[in-house]
Coordinates of C-alpha atoms and ligand atoms in Angstrom, one line a residue:
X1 CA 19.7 -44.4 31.5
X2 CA 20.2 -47.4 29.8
X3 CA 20.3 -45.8 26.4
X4 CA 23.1 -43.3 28.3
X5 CA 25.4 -46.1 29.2
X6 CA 25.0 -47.4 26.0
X7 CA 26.2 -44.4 23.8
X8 CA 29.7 -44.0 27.0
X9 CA 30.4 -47.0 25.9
X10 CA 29.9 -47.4 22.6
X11 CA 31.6 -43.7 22.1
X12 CA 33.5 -43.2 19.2
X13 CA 30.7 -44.5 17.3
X14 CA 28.2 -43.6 18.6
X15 CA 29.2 -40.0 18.8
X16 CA 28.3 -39.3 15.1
X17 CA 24.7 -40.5 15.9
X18 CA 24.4 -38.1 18.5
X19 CA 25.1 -34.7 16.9
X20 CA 22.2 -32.9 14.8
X21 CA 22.7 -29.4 13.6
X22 CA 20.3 -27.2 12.6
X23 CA 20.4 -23.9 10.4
X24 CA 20.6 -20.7 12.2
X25 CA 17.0 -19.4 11.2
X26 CA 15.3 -23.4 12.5
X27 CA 15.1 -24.7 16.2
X28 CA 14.6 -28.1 16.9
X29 CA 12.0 -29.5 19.4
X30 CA 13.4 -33.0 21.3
X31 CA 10.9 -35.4 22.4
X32 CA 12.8 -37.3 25.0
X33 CA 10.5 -40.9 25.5
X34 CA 8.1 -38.4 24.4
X35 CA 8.4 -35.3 26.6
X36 CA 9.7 -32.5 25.3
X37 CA 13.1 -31.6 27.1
X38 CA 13.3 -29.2 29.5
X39 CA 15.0 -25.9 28.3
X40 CA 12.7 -25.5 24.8
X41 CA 14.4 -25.1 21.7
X42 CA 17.6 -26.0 20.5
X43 CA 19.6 -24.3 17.9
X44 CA 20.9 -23.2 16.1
X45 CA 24.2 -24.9 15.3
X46 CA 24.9 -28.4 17.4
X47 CA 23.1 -30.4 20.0
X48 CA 22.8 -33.4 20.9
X49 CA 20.4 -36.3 21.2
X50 CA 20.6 -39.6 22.5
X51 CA 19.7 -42.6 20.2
X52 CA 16.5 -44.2 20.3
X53 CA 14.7 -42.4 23.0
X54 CA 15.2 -39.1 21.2
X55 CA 13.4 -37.6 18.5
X56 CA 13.2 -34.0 17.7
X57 CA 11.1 -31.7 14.9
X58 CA 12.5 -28.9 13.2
X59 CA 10.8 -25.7 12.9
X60 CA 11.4 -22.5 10.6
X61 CA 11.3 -19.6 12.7
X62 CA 11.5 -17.0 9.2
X63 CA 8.4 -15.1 8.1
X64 CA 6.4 -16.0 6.3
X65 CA 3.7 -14.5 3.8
X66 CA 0.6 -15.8 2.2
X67 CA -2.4 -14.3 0.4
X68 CA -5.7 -14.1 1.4
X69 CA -7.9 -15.5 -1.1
X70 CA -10.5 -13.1 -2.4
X71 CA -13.7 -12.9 0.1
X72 CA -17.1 -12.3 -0.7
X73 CA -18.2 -10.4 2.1
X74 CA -21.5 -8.6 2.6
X75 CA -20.8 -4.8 3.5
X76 CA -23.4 -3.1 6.4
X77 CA -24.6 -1.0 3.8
X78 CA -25.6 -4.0 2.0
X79 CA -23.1 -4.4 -0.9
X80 CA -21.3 -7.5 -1.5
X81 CA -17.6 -6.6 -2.5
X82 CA -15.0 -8.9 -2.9
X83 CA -11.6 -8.3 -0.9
X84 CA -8.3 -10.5 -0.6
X85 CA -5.2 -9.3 1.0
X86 CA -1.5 -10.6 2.2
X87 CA -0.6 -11.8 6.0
X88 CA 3.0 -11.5 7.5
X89 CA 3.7 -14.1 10.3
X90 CA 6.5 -16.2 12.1
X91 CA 7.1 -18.6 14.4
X92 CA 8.0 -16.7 17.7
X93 CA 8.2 -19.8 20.0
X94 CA 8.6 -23.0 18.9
X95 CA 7.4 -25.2 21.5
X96 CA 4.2 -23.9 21.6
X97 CA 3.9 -24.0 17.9
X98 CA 4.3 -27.3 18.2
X99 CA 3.0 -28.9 21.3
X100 CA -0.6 -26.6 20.8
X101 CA -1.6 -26.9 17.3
X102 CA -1.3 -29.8 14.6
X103 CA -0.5 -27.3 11.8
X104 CA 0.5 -23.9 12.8
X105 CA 0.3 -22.1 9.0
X106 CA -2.8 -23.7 7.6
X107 CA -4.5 -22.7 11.2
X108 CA -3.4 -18.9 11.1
X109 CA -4.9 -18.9 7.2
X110 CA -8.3 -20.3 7.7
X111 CA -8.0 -17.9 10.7
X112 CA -6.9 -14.8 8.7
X113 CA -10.1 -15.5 6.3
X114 CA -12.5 -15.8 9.0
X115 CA -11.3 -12.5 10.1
X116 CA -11.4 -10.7 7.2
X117 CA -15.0 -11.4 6.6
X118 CA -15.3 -10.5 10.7
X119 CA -13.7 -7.1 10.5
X120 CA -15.3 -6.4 7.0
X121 CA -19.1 -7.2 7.7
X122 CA -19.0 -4.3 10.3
X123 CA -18.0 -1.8 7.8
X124 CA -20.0 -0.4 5.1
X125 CA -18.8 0.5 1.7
X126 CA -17.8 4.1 2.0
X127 CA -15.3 2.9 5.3
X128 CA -13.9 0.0 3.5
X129 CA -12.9 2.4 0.3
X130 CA -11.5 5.3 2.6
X131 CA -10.1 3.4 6.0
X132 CA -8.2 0.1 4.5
X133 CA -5.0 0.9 7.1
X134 CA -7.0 1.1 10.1
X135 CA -9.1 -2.3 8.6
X136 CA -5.5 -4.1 8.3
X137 CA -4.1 -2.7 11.8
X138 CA -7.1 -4.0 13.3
X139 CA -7.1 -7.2 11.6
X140 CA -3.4 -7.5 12.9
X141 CA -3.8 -7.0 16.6
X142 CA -7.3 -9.6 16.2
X143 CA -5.0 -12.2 14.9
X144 CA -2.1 -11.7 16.5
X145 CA -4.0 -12.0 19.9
X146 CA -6.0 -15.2 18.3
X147 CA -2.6 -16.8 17.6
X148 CA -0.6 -16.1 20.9
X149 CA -1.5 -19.9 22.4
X150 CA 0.5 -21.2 18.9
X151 CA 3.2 -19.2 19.4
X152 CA 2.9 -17.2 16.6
X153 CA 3.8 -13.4 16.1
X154 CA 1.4 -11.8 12.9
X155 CA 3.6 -9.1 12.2
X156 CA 1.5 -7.3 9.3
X157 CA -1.6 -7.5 7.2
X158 CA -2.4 -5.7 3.7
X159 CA -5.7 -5.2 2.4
X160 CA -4.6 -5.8 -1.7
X161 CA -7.6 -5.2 -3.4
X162 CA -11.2 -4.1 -2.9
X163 CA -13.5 -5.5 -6.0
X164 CA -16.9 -3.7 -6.1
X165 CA -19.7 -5.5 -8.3
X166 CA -19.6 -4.6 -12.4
X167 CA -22.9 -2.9 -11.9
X168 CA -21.5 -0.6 -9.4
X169 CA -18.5 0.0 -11.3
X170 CA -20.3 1.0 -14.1
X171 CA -22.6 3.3 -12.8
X172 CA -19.8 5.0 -10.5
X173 CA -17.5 5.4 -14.0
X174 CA -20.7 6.9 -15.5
X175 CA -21.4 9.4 -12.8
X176 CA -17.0 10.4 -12.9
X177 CA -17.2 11.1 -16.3
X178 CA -20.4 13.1 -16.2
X179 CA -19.4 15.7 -13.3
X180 CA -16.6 16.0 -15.8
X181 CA -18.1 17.1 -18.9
X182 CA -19.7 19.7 -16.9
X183 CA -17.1 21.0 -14.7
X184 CA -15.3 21.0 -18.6
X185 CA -18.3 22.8 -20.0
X186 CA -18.3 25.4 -17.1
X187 CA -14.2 26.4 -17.3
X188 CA -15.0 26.6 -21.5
X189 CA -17.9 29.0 -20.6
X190 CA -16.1 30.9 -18.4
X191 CA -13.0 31.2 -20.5
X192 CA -15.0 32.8 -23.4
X193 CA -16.8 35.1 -21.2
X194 CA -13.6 36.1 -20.0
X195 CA -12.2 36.7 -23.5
X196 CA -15.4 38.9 -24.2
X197 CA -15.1 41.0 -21.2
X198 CA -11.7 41.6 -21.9
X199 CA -12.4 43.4 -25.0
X200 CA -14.9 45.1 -24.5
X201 CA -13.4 46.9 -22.1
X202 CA -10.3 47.4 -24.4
X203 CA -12.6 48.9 -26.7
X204 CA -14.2 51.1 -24.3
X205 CA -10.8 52.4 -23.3
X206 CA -9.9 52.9 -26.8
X207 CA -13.1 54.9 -27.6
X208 CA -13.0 57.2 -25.1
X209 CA -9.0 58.6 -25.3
X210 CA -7.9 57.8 -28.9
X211 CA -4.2 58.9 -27.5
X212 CA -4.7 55.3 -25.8
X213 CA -4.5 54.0 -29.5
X214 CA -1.7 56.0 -30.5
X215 CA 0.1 54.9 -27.4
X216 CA -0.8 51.4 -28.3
X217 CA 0.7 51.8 -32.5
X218 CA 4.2 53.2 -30.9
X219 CA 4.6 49.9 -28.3
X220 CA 3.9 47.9 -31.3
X221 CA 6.2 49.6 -33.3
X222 CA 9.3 49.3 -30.9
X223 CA 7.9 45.4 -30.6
X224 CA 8.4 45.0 -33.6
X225 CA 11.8 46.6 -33.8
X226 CA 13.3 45.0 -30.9
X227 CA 12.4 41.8 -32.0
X228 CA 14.1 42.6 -35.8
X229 CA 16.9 44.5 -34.3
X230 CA 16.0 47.9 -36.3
X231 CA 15.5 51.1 -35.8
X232 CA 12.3 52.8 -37.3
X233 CA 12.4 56.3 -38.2
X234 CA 9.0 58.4 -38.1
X235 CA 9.3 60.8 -41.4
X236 CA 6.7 63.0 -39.5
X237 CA 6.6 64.8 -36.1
X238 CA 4.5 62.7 -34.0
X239 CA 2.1 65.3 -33.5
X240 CA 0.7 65.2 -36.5
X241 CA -0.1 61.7 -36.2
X242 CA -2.8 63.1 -34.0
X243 CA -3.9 65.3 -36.8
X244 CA -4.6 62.3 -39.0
X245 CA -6.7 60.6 -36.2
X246 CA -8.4 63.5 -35.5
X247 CA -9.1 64.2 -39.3
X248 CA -10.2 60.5 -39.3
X249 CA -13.0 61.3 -36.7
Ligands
NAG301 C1 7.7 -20.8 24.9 O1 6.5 -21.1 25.7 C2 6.8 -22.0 26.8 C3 5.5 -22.3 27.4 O2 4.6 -21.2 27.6 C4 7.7 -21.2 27.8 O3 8.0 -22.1 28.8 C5 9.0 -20.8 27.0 O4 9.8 -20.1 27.9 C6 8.7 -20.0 25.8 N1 9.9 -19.8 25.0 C7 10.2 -18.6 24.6 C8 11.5 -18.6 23.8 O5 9.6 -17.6 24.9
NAG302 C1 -20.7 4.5 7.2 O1 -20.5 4.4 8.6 C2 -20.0 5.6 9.2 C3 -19.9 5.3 10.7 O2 -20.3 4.1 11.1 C4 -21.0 6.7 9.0 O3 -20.5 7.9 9.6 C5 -21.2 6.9 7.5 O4 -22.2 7.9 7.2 C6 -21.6 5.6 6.8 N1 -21.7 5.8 5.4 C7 -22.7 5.4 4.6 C8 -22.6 5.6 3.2 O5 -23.6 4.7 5.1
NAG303 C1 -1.8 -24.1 24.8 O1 -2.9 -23.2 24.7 C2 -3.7 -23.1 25.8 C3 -4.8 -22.2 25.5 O2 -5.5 -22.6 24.3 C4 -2.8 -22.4 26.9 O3 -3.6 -22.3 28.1 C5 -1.6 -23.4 27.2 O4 -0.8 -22.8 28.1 C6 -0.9 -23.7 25.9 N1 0.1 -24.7 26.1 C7 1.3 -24.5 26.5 C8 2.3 -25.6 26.5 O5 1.7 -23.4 26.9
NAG304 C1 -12.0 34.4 -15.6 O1 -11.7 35.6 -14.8 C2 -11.7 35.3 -13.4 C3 -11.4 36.6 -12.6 O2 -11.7 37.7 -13.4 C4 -10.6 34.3 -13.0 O3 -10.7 33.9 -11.6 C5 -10.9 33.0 -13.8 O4 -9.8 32.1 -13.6 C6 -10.9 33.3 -15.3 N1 -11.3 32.1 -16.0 C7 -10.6 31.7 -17.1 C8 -11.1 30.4 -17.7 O5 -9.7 32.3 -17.5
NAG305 C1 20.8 42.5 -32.2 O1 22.0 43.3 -32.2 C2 22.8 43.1 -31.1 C3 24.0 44.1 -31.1 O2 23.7 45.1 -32.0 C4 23.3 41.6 -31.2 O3 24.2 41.3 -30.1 C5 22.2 40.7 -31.2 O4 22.6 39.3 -31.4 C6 21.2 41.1 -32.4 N1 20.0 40.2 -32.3 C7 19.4 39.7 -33.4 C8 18.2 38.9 -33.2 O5 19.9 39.9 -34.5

């Protein structure tokens, strides 16, 4: 009260001690004689406080992102693989982020790492390879529920990277490239059996009508002629082209 009387009457002073402004993505928190005002948040733009008995915190209400550092986490199955990922969050009401928790972000990271290894130490290997969206969706509505009391929304979580052990890598990469070479070694067997099939049955064809063979010279002969634009010119009757073969035989 007394403070009020003192800033009416003191006004055109005093008046550039009252106005704050904050940016339009920050509220601020006023502590009046150390209560927070009634109302919440201010912001953004102007308000006003009165001197001495008012002092106010700003927050940033933006997301914000932060990486998991990598975790060494024990699968079911018994395999220790190391995982990190990224965490989406933002203040979603600023009064509670400040009047419930000392330090909003470095609570919802320890928190995010604790639940990583959480979530990931009920899956084994073969589930944490294959189901990474449904691991980070889950992980998402865990936190987001854990952070409600700070006010704080997590909007999103990303599993980055799943590390297995050297050993493990190694003797996977060995097992690809095996099953490789053989699937290779089957399609090369195959192909050549193919080939061999292929003319053996030509010849058969060939052996048993030789006019098959005679039909066969003539389509290589207009082939040939289409592709150098001539005209060929048989000195003989065709039919005695048959002679010859049959002479041959
Ligand atoms: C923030 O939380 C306080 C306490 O629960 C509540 O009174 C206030 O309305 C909330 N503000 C917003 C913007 O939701
Ligand atoms: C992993 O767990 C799922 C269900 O819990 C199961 O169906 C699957 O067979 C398991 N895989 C291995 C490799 O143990
Ligand atoms: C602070 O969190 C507790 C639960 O931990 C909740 O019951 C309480 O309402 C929160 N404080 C405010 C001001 O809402
Ligand atoms: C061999 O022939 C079969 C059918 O006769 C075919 O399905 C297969 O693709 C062929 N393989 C190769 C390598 O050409
Ligand atoms: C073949 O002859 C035709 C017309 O007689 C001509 O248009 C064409 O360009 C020729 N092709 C070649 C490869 O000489």
């Amino acid at each position: 009260m007394v403070s009020l009387l003192f800033t009416v009457a003191t006004f055109p002073f005093s008046i550039w001690m009252c106005i704050k402004i904050v940016k339009e993505y920050e509220r601020a928190i006023i502590f009046r004689l150390g209560r927070i005002v009634q109302g919440g948040a201010k912001g953004p733009g102007l308000f006003f406080v009165l001197p001495c008995t008012d002092s106010f915190i700003k927050v940033d209400m933006r997301t914000i992102s932060f990486d998991i550092p990598p975790q060494e986490i024990l699968t079911k199955d018994s395999v220790t693989v190391s995982v990190d990922g990224v965490v989406y969050y933002r203040v979603q009401n600023a009064t509670l982020a400040v009047a419930n928790i000392t330090n909003a972000d470095s609570a919802t990271r320890l928190l995010a790492q604790t639940t990583l290894r959480n979530v990931l130490g009920t899956k084994n290997l073969s589930e944490i390879l294959s189901d990474r969206e449904e691991i980070a969706h889950n992980m998402q509505s865990t936190l987001d529920d854990a952070t409600d009391d700070w006010g704080i929304k997590v909007q999103r979580v990303e599993i980055k990277d799943v590390k297995l052990p050297v050993q493990l890598q190694r003797a996977m990469a060995a097992e690809a490239e095996a099953s490789r070479e053989a699937r290779a070694k089957v399609i090369a067997a195959e192909g050549e059996m193919n080939a061999s099939r292929a003319l053996k049955e030509a010849s058969l064809v060939i052996t048993e009508s030789p006019a098959a063979l005679q039909l066969r010279y003539l389509q290589t002969l207009t082939t040939i002629a289409a592709e150098k634009n001539s005209t060929i010119i048989f000195p003989l009757p065709i039919d005695m082209m048959q002679g010859i073969m049959g002479a041959k035989k």
